[in-house]
């Protein structure tokens, strides 16, 4: 599924994690190769649901919020994305 999406859309991973933990994830989960960009809270100096981490993702993508889609299992994170004008759905 991710491979098909990555062929048609720019996929961006937005993660509240530290560099050490993310390195372990990257080494063990090949699905991350499908993401064109990775926005990590430690590098963005902000964690979800803060506006700054979502803004870092928008800046890296180079597209306006209304052209983006975000999904998360945490309702507060989805609501934060919506406040920025991003189409967002909780799964």
PDB file of N, CA and C in Angstrom:
ATOM      1  N   UNK A   1       0.813  -1.179   0.000  1.00  0.00           N
ATOM      2  CA  UNK A   1       0.000   0.000   0.000  1.00  0.00           C
ATOM      3  C   UNK A   1       0.873   1.266   0.000  1.00  0.00           C
ATOM      4  N   UNK A   2       1.883   1.316   0.889  1.00  0.00           N
ATOM      5  CA  UNK A   2       2.746   2.497   0.952  1.00  0.00           C
ATOM      6  C   UNK A   2       3.509   2.709  -0.349  1.00  0.00           C
ATOM      7  N   UNK A   3       3.927   1.621  -0.960  1.00  0.00           N
ATOM      8  CA  UNK A   3       4.661   1.747  -2.216  1.00  0.00           C
ATOM      9  C   UNK A   3       3.799   2.418  -3.284  1.00  0.00           C
ATOM     10  N   UNK A   4       2.540   2.020  -3.363  1.00  0.00           N
ATOM     11  CA  UNK A   4       1.621   2.625  -4.325  1.00  0.00           C
ATOM     12  C   UNK A   4       1.357   4.092  -4.021  1.00  0.00           C
ATOM     13  N   UNK A   5       1.163   4.404  -2.756  1.00  0.00           N
ATOM     14  CA  UNK A   5       0.951   5.798  -2.366  1.00  0.00           C
ATOM     15  C   UNK A   5       2.187   6.647  -2.664  1.00  0.00           C
ATOM     16  N   UNK A   6       3.372   6.108  -2.364  1.00  0.00           N
ATOM     17  CA  UNK A   6       4.616   6.845  -2.577  1.00  0.00           C
ATOM     18  C   UNK A   6       4.873   7.125  -4.055  1.00  0.00           C
ATOM     19  N   UNK A   7       4.327   6.295  -4.918  1.00  0.00           N
ATOM     20  CA  UNK A   7       4.495   6.526  -6.354  1.00  0.00           C
ATOM     21  C   UNK A   7       3.644   7.702  -6.833  1.00  0.00           C
ATOM     22  N   UNK A   8       2.581   8.019  -6.096  1.00  0.00           N
ATOM     23  CA  UNK A   8       1.654   9.083  -6.513  1.00  0.00           C
ATOM     24  C   UNK A   8       1.721  10.343  -5.654  1.00  0.00           C
ATOM     25  N   UNK A   9       2.167  10.191  -4.415  1.00  0.00           N
ATOM     26  CA  UNK A   9       2.145  11.312  -3.472  1.00  0.00           C
ATOM     27  C   UNK A   9       3.465  11.404  -2.725  1.00  0.00           C
ATOM     28  N   UNK A  10       3.745  12.589  -2.234  1.00  0.00           N
ATOM     29  CA  UNK A  10       4.906  12.772  -1.365  1.00  0.00           C
ATOM     30  C   UNK A  10       4.485  12.349   0.046  1.00  0.00           C
ATOM     31  N   UNK A  11       5.131  11.326   0.585  1.00  0.00           N
ATOM     32  CA  UNK A  11       4.813  10.827   1.919  1.00  0.00           C
ATOM     33  C   UNK A  11       5.796  11.391   2.931  1.00  0.00           C
ATOM     34  N   UNK A  12       5.248  11.900   4.018  1.00  0.00           N
ATOM     35  CA  UNK A  12       6.065  12.509   5.067  1.00  0.00           C
ATOM     36  C   UNK A  12       5.708  11.855   6.393  1.00  0.00           C
ATOM     37  N   UNK A  13       6.713  11.379   7.079  1.00  0.00           N
ATOM     38  CA  UNK A  13       6.540  10.795   8.408  1.00  0.00           C
ATOM     39  C   UNK A  13       6.757  11.876   9.443  1.00  0.00           C
ATOM     40  N   UNK A  14       5.825  12.018  10.368  1.00  0.00           N
ATOM     41  CA  UNK A  14       5.905  12.998  11.445  1.00  0.00           C
ATOM     42  C   UNK A  14       5.915  12.210  12.745  1.00  0.00           C
ATOM     43  N   UNK A  15       7.029  12.267  13.486  1.00  0.00           N
ATOM     44  CA  UNK A  15       7.192  11.371  14.633  1.00  0.00           C
ATOM     45  C   UNK A  15       7.704  12.077  15.879  1.00  0.00           C
ATOM     46  N   UNK A  16       7.058  11.772  17.002  1.00  0.00           N
ATOM     47  CA  UNK A  16       7.543  12.196  18.320  1.00  0.00           C
ATOM     48  C   UNK A  16       8.497  11.111  18.811  1.00  0.00           C
ATOM     49  N   UNK A  17       9.752  11.243  18.484  1.00  0.00           N
ATOM     50  CA  UNK A  17      10.724  10.232  18.899  1.00  0.00           C
ATOM     51  C   UNK A  17      12.101  10.877  19.031  1.00  0.00           C
ATOM     52  N   UNK A  18      12.981  10.140  19.672  1.00  0.00           N
ATOM     53  CA  UNK A  18      14.355  10.636  19.767  1.00  0.00           C
ATOM     54  C   UNK A  18      15.216   9.954  18.703  1.00  0.00           C
ATOM     55  N   UNK A  19      16.383  10.489  18.472  1.00  0.00           N
ATOM     56  CA  UNK A  19      17.250   9.999  17.392  1.00  0.00           C
ATOM     57  C   UNK A  19      17.653   8.539  17.578  1.00  0.00           C
ATOM     58  N   UNK A  20      17.955   8.132  18.783  1.00  0.00           N
ATOM     59  CA  UNK A  20      18.369   6.746  19.041  1.00  0.00           C
ATOM     60  C   UNK A  20      17.223   5.781  18.765  1.00  0.00           C
ATOM     61  N   UNK A  21      16.046   6.100  19.266  1.00  0.00           N
ATOM     62  CA  UNK A  21      14.887   5.240  19.045  1.00  0.00           C
ATOM     63  C   UNK A  21      14.545   5.177  17.561  1.00  0.00           C
ATOM     64  N   UNK A  22      14.606   6.317  16.878  1.00  0.00           N
ATOM     65  CA  UNK A  22      14.273   6.320  15.467  1.00  0.00           C
ATOM     66  C   UNK A  22      15.264   5.493  14.657  1.00  0.00           C
ATOM     67  N   UNK A  23      16.517   5.516  15.018  1.00  0.00           N
ATOM     68  CA  UNK A  23      17.519   4.708  14.300  1.00  0.00           C
ATOM     69  C   UNK A  23      17.176   3.219  14.401  1.00  0.00           C
ATOM     70  N   UNK A  24      16.748   2.777  15.574  1.00  0.00           N
ATOM     71  CA  UNK A  24      16.341   1.386  15.748  1.00  0.00           C
ATOM     72  C   UNK A  24      15.122   1.074  14.870  1.00  0.00           C
ATOM     73  N   UNK A  25      14.180   1.987  14.838  1.00  0.00           N
ATOM     74  CA  UNK A  25      12.988   1.796  14.004  1.00  0.00           C
ATOM     75  C   UNK A  25      13.394   1.717  12.529  1.00  0.00           C
ATOM     76  N   UNK A  26      14.239   2.641  12.103  1.00  0.00           N
ATOM     77  CA  UNK A  26      14.680   2.674  10.706  1.00  0.00           C
ATOM     78  C   UNK A  26      15.367   1.380  10.296  1.00  0.00           C
ATOM     79  N   UNK A  27      16.175   0.836  11.181  1.00  0.00           N
ATOM     80  CA  UNK A  27      16.904  -0.405  10.884  1.00  0.00           C
ATOM     81  C   UNK A  27      15.995  -1.631  10.849  1.00  0.00           C
ATOM     82  N   UNK A  28      14.878  -1.587  11.561  1.00  0.00           N
ATOM     83  CA  UNK A  28      14.034  -2.774  11.694  1.00  0.00           C
ATOM     84  C   UNK A  28      12.727  -2.743  10.917  1.00  0.00           C
ATOM     85  N   UNK A  29      12.369  -1.621  10.377  1.00  0.00           N
ATOM     86  CA  UNK A  29      11.094  -1.499   9.671  1.00  0.00           C
ATOM     87  C   UNK A  29      11.337  -0.929   8.281  1.00  0.00           C
ATOM     88  N   UNK A  30      11.390  -1.811   7.314  1.00  0.00           N
ATOM     89  CA  UNK A  30      11.684  -1.422   5.937  1.00  0.00           C
ATOM     90  C   UNK A  30      10.625  -0.490   5.343  1.00  0.00           C
ATOM     91  N   UNK A  31       9.444  -0.464   5.907  1.00  0.00           N
ATOM     92  CA  UNK A  31       8.388   0.387   5.363  1.00  0.00           C
ATOM     93  C   UNK A  31       8.759   1.866   5.380  1.00  0.00           C
ATOM     94  N   UNK A  32       9.699   2.248   6.215  1.00  0.00           N
ATOM     95  CA  UNK A  32      10.105   3.655   6.267  1.00  0.00           C
ATOM     96  C   UNK A  32      10.755   4.128   4.965  1.00  0.00           C
ATOM     97  N   UNK A  33      11.227   3.205   4.148  1.00  0.00           N
ATOM     98  CA  UNK A  33      11.877   3.588   2.892  1.00  0.00           C
ATOM     99  C   UNK A  33      10.909   4.281   1.935  1.00  0.00           C
ATOM    100  N   UNK A  34       9.620   4.124   2.168  1.00  0.00           N
ATOM    101  CA  UNK A  34       8.622   4.723   1.287  1.00  0.00           C
ATOM    102  C   UNK A  34       8.372   6.201   1.583  1.00  0.00           C
ATOM    103  N   UNK A  35       8.856   6.681   2.708  1.00  0.00           N
ATOM    104  CA  UNK A  35       8.626   8.075   3.078  1.00  0.00           C
ATOM    105  C   UNK A  35       9.707   8.969   2.474  1.00  0.00           C
ATOM    106  N   UNK A  36       9.260  10.005   1.791  1.00  0.00           N
ATOM    107  CA  UNK A  36      10.177  10.924   1.135  1.00  0.00           C
ATOM    108  C   UNK A  36      10.856  11.865   2.122  1.00  0.00           C
ATOM    109  N   UNK A  37      10.149  12.197   3.180  1.00  0.00           N
ATOM    110  CA  UNK A  37      10.676  13.085   4.219  1.00  0.00           C
ATOM    111  C   UNK A  37      10.335  12.495   5.577  1.00  0.00           C
ATOM    112  N   UNK A  38      11.170  12.803   6.559  1.00  0.00           N
ATOM    113  CA  UNK A  38      10.940  12.364   7.936  1.00  0.00           C
ATOM    114  C   UNK A  38      11.149  13.563   8.853  1.00  0.00           C
ATOM    115  N   UNK A  39      10.093  13.952   9.534  1.00  0.00           N
ATOM    116  CA  UNK A  39      10.152  15.068  10.467  1.00  0.00           C
ATOM    117  C   UNK A  39      10.129  14.470  11.871  1.00  0.00           C
ATOM    118  N   UNK A  40      11.241  14.574  12.573  1.00  0.00           N
ATOM    119  CA  UNK A  40      11.355  14.021  13.920  1.00  0.00           C
ATOM    120  C   UNK A  40      11.284  15.147  14.938  1.00  0.00           C
ATOM    121  N   UNK A  41      10.594  14.886  16.027  1.00  0.00           N
ATOM    122  CA  UNK A  41      10.413  15.914  17.055  1.00  0.00           C
ATOM    123  C   UNK A  41      11.745  16.451  17.573  1.00  0.00           C
ATOM    124  N   UNK A  42      12.739  15.584  17.691  1.00  0.00           N
ATOM    125  CA  UNK A  42      14.031  16.047  18.214  1.00  0.00           C
ATOM    126  C   UNK A  42      14.703  17.036  17.272  1.00  0.00           C
ATOM    127  N   UNK A  43      14.513  16.854  15.985  1.00  0.00           N
ATOM    128  CA  UNK A  43      15.116  17.771  15.012  1.00  0.00           C
ATOM    129  C   UNK A  43      14.268  19.023  14.805  1.00  0.00           C
ATOM    130  N   UNK A  44      12.955  18.883  14.968  1.00  0.00           N
ATOM    131  CA  UNK A  44      12.054  20.023  14.798  1.00  0.00           C
ATOM    132  C   UNK A  44      11.971  20.858  16.077  1.00  0.00           C
ATOM    133  N   UNK A  45      12.516  20.336  17.170  1.00  0.00           N
ATOM    134  CA  UNK A  45      12.480  21.008  18.475  1.00  0.00           C
ATOM    135  C   UNK A  45      11.053  21.282  18.938  1.00  0.00           C
ATOM    136  N   UNK A  46      10.154  20.385  18.564  1.00  0.00           N
ATOM    137  CA  UNK A  46       8.748  20.474  18.980  1.00  0.00           C
ATOM    138  C   UNK A  46       8.121  19.100  18.823  1.00  0.00           C
ATOM    139  N   UNK A  47       7.169  18.812  19.678  1.00  0.00           N
ATOM    140  CA  UNK A  47       6.457  17.536  19.617  1.00  0.00           C
ATOM    141  C   UNK A  47       5.001  17.773  19.233  1.00  0.00           C
ATOM    142  N   UNK A  48       4.414  16.777  18.564  1.00  0.00           N
ATOM    143  CA  UNK A  48       2.977  16.828  18.326  1.00  0.00           C
ATOM    144  C   UNK A  48       2.301  16.908  19.691  1.00  0.00           C
ATOM    145  N   UNK A  49       1.325  17.707  19.867  1.00  0.00           N
ATOM    146  CA  UNK A  49       0.514  18.436  18.884  1.00  0.00           C
ATOM    147  C   UNK A  49       0.918  19.900  18.670  1.00  0.00           C
ATOM    148  N   UNK A  50       2.128  20.295  19.023  1.00  0.00           N
ATOM    149  CA  UNK A  50       2.518  21.700  18.856  1.00  0.00           C
ATOM    150  C   UNK A  50       2.536  22.108  17.385  1.00  0.00           C
ATOM    151  N   UNK A  51       2.112  23.302  17.160  1.00  0.00           N
ATOM    152  CA  UNK A  51       2.034  23.858  15.812  1.00  0.00           C
ATOM    153  C   UNK A  51       3.382  23.782  15.080  1.00  0.00           C
ATOM    154  N   UNK A  52       4.468  23.993  15.802  1.00  0.00           N
ATOM    155  CA  UNK A  52       5.793  24.075  15.173  1.00  0.00           C
ATOM    156  C   UNK A  52       6.188  22.804  14.422  1.00  0.00           C
ATOM    157  N   UNK A  53       5.818  21.641  14.935  1.00  0.00           N
ATOM    158  CA  UNK A  53       6.219  20.405  14.245  1.00  0.00           C
ATOM    159  C   UNK A  53       5.414  20.222  12.957  1.00  0.00           C
ATOM    160  N   UNK A  54       4.138  20.591  12.995  1.00  0.00           N
ATOM    161  CA  UNK A  54       3.334  20.520  11.775  1.00  0.00           C
ATOM    162  C   UNK A  54       3.826  21.554  10.765  1.00  0.00           C
ATOM    163  N   UNK A  55       4.204  22.722  11.240  1.00  0.00           N
ATOM    164  CA  UNK A  55       4.728  23.752  10.343  1.00  0.00           C
ATOM    165  C   UNK A  55       6.051  23.304   9.719  1.00  0.00           C
ATOM    166  N   UNK A  56       6.874  22.602  10.483  1.00  0.00           N
ATOM    167  CA  UNK A  56       8.131  22.067   9.939  1.00  0.00           C
ATOM    168  C   UNK A  56       7.842  21.094   8.799  1.00  0.00           C
ATOM    169  N   UNK A  57       6.813  20.279   8.963  1.00  0.00           N
ATOM    170  CA  UNK A  57       6.440  19.338   7.900  1.00  0.00           C
ATOM    171  C   UNK A  57       5.947  20.085   6.671  1.00  0.00           C
ATOM    172  N   UNK A  58       5.106  21.090   6.870  1.00  0.00           N
ATOM    173  CA  UNK A  58       4.610  21.873   5.734  1.00  0.00           C
ATOM    174  C   UNK A  58       5.757  22.580   5.017  1.00  0.00           C
ATOM    175  N   UNK A  59       6.676  23.139   5.778  1.00  0.00           N
ATOM    176  CA  UNK A  59       7.822  23.821   5.183  1.00  0.00           C
ATOM    177  C   UNK A  59       8.676  22.851   4.372  1.00  0.00           C
ATOM    178  N   UNK A  60       8.920  21.674   4.916  1.00  0.00           N
ATOM    179  CA  UNK A  60       9.743  20.681   4.222  1.00  0.00           C
ATOM    180  C   UNK A  60       9.056  20.203   2.951  1.00  0.00           C
ATOM    181  N   UNK A  61       7.734  20.074   2.990  1.00  0.00           N
ATOM    182  CA  UNK A  61       6.985  19.615   1.813  1.00  0.00           C
ATOM    183  C   UNK A  61       6.881  20.696   0.745  1.00  0.00           C
ATOM    184  N   UNK A  62       6.855  21.940   1.199  1.00  0.00           N
ATOM    185  CA  UNK A  62       6.722  23.031   0.248  1.00  0.00           C
ATOM    186  C   UNK A  62       5.336  23.151  -0.348  1.00  0.00           C
ATOM    187  N   UNK A  63       4.324  22.739   0.411  1.00  0.00           N
ATOM    188  CA  UNK A  63       2.964  22.860  -0.098  1.00  0.00           C
ATOM    189  C   UNK A  63       2.059  23.476   0.963  1.00  0.00           C
ATOM    190  N   UNK A  64       0.966  24.084   0.533  1.00  0.00           N
ATOM    191  CA  UNK A  64       0.047  24.691   1.487  1.00  0.00           C
ATOM    192  C   UNK A  64      -0.736  23.624   2.255  1.00  0.00           C
ATOM    193  N   UNK A  65      -1.205  23.961   3.447  1.00  0.00           N
ATOM    194  CA  UNK A  65      -1.915  22.983   4.284  1.00  0.00           C
ATOM    195  C   UNK A  65      -3.103  22.327   3.591  1.00  0.00           C
ATOM    196  N   UNK A  66      -3.826  23.082   2.792  1.00  0.00           N
ATOM    197  CA  UNK A  66      -5.022  22.521   2.149  1.00  0.00           C
ATOM    198  C   UNK A  66      -4.699  21.461   1.098  1.00  0.00           C
ATOM    199  N   UNK A  67      -3.445  21.303   0.735  1.00  0.00           N
ATOM    200  CA  UNK A  67      -3.045  20.253  -0.196  1.00  0.00           C
ATOM    201  C   UNK A  67      -2.472  19.041   0.523  1.00  0.00           C
ATOM    202  N   UNK A  68      -2.549  19.037   1.857  1.00  0.00           N
ATOM    203  CA  UNK A  68      -1.960  17.955   2.654  1.00  0.00           C
ATOM    204  C   UNK A  68      -3.031  17.128   3.353  1.00  0.00           C
ATOM    205  N   UNK A  69      -2.682  15.887   3.615  1.00  0.00           N
ATOM    206  CA  UNK A  69      -3.530  14.982   4.383  1.00  0.00           C
ATOM    207  C   UNK A  69      -2.690  14.414   5.521  1.00  0.00           C
ATOM    208  N   UNK A  70      -3.288  14.336   6.704  1.00  0.00           N
ATOM    209  CA  UNK A  70      -2.598  13.820   7.891  1.00  0.00           C
ATOM    210  C   UNK A  70      -3.511  12.814   8.575  1.00  0.00           C
ATOM    211  N   UNK A  71      -2.923  11.718   9.063  1.00  0.00           N
ATOM    212  CA  UNK A  71      -3.684  10.752   9.841  1.00  0.00           C
ATOM    213  C   UNK A  71      -2.871  10.314  11.045  1.00  0.00           C
ATOM    214  N   UNK A  72      -3.557  10.052  12.135  1.00  0.00           N
ATOM    215  CA  UNK A  72      -2.908   9.666  13.388  1.00  0.00           C
ATOM    216  C   UNK A  72      -3.939   8.925  14.230  1.00  0.00           C
ATOM    217  N   UNK A  73      -3.471   8.176  15.202  1.00  0.00           N
ATOM    218  CA  UNK A  73      -4.404   7.500  16.102  1.00  0.00           C
ATOM    219  C   UNK A  73      -4.764   8.355  17.311  1.00  0.00           C
ATOM    220  N   UNK A  74      -4.118   9.483  17.474  1.00  0.00           N
ATOM    221  CA  UNK A  74      -4.351  10.351  18.630  1.00  0.00           C
ATOM    222  C   UNK A  74      -5.171  11.566  18.193  1.00  0.00           C
ATOM    223  N   UNK A  75      -6.358  11.686  18.779  1.00  0.00           N
ATOM    224  CA  UNK A  75      -7.304  12.734  18.376  1.00  0.00           C
ATOM    225  C   UNK A  75      -6.725  14.140  18.516  1.00  0.00           C
ATOM    226  N   UNK A  76      -5.975  14.402  19.574  1.00  0.00           N
ATOM    227  CA  UNK A  76      -5.412  15.744  19.785  1.00  0.00           C
ATOM    228  C   UNK A  76      -4.442  16.119  18.669  1.00  0.00           C
ATOM    229  N   UNK A  77      -3.722  15.149  18.132  1.00  0.00           N
ATOM    230  CA  UNK A  77      -2.788  15.424  17.039  1.00  0.00           C
ATOM    231  C   UNK A  77      -3.550  15.730  15.748  1.00  0.00           C
ATOM    232  N   UNK A  78      -4.614  14.991  15.518  1.00  0.00           N
ATOM    233  CA  UNK A  78      -5.456  15.225  14.341  1.00  0.00           C
ATOM    234  C   UNK A  78      -6.078  16.617  14.419  1.00  0.00           C
ATOM    235  N   UNK A  79      -6.581  16.973  15.586  1.00  0.00           N
ATOM    236  CA  UNK A  79      -7.188  18.293  15.766  1.00  0.00           C
ATOM    237  C   UNK A  79      -6.160  19.407  15.566  1.00  0.00           C
ATOM    238  N   UNK A  80      -4.940  19.214  16.027  1.00  0.00           N
ATOM    239  CA  UNK A  80      -3.885  20.213  15.829  1.00  0.00           C
ATOM    240  C   UNK A  80      -3.615  20.423  14.346  1.00  0.00           C
ATOM    241  N   UNK A  81      -3.583  19.351  13.578  1.00  0.00           N
ATOM    242  CA  UNK A  81      -3.372  19.462  12.128  1.00  0.00           C
ATOM    243  C   UNK A  81      -4.533  20.207  11.481  1.00  0.00           C
ATOM    244  N   UNK A  82      -5.741  19.895  11.905  1.00  0.00           N
ATOM    245  CA  UNK A  82      -6.921  20.568  11.346  1.00  0.00           C
ATOM    246  C   UNK A  82      -6.886  22.069  11.613  1.00  0.00           C
ATOM    247  N   UNK A  83      -6.425  22.454  12.789  1.00  0.00           N
ATOM    248  CA  UNK A  83      -6.351  23.889  13.116  1.00  0.00           C
ATOM    249  C   UNK A  83      -5.434  24.646  12.153  1.00  0.00           C
ATOM    250  N   UNK A  84      -4.499  23.931  11.536  1.00  0.00           N
ATOM    251  CA  UNK A  84      -3.602  24.561  10.554  1.00  0.00           C
ATOM    252  C   UNK A  84      -4.173  24.507   9.135  1.00  0.00           C
ATOM    253  N   UNK A  85      -5.345  23.910   8.971  1.00  0.00           N
ATOM    254  CA  UNK A  85      -5.958  23.817   7.658  1.00  0.00           C
ATOM    255  C   UNK A  85      -5.625  22.541   6.908  1.00  0.00           C
ATOM    256  N   UNK A  86      -5.017  21.584   7.591  1.00  0.00           N
ATOM    257  CA  UNK A  86      -4.669  20.299   6.983  1.00  0.00           C
ATOM    258  C   UNK A  86      -5.872  19.363   7.069  1.00  0.00           C
ATOM    259  N   UNK A  87      -6.184  18.668   6.000  1.00  0.00           N
ATOM    260  CA  UNK A  87      -7.221  17.640   6.015  1.00  0.00           C
ATOM    261  C   UNK A  87      -6.682  16.507   6.883  1.00  0.00           C
ATOM    262  N   UNK A  88      -7.352  16.183   7.978  1.00  0.00           N
ATOM    263  CA  UNK A  88      -6.824  15.203   8.932  1.00  0.00           C
ATOM    264  C   UNK A  88      -7.928  14.273   9.408  1.00  0.00           C
ATOM    265  N   UNK A  89      -7.559  12.993   9.578  1.00  0.00           N
ATOM    266  CA  UNK A  89      -8.500  11.970  10.004  1.00  0.00           C
ATOM    267  C   UNK A  89      -7.838  11.094  11.054  1.00  0.00           C
ATOM    268  N   UNK A  90      -8.598  10.797  12.119  1.00  0.00           N
ATOM    269  CA  UNK A  90      -8.103   9.866  13.143  1.00  0.00           C
ATOM    270  C   UNK A  90      -8.396   8.441  12.664  1.00  0.00           C
ATOM    271  N   UNK A  91      -7.388   7.548  12.836  1.00  0.00           N
ATOM    272  CA  UNK A  91      -7.626   6.143  12.505  1.00  0.00           C
ATOM    273  C   UNK A  91      -7.656   5.313  13.738  1.00  0.00           C
TER     274      UNK A  91
END
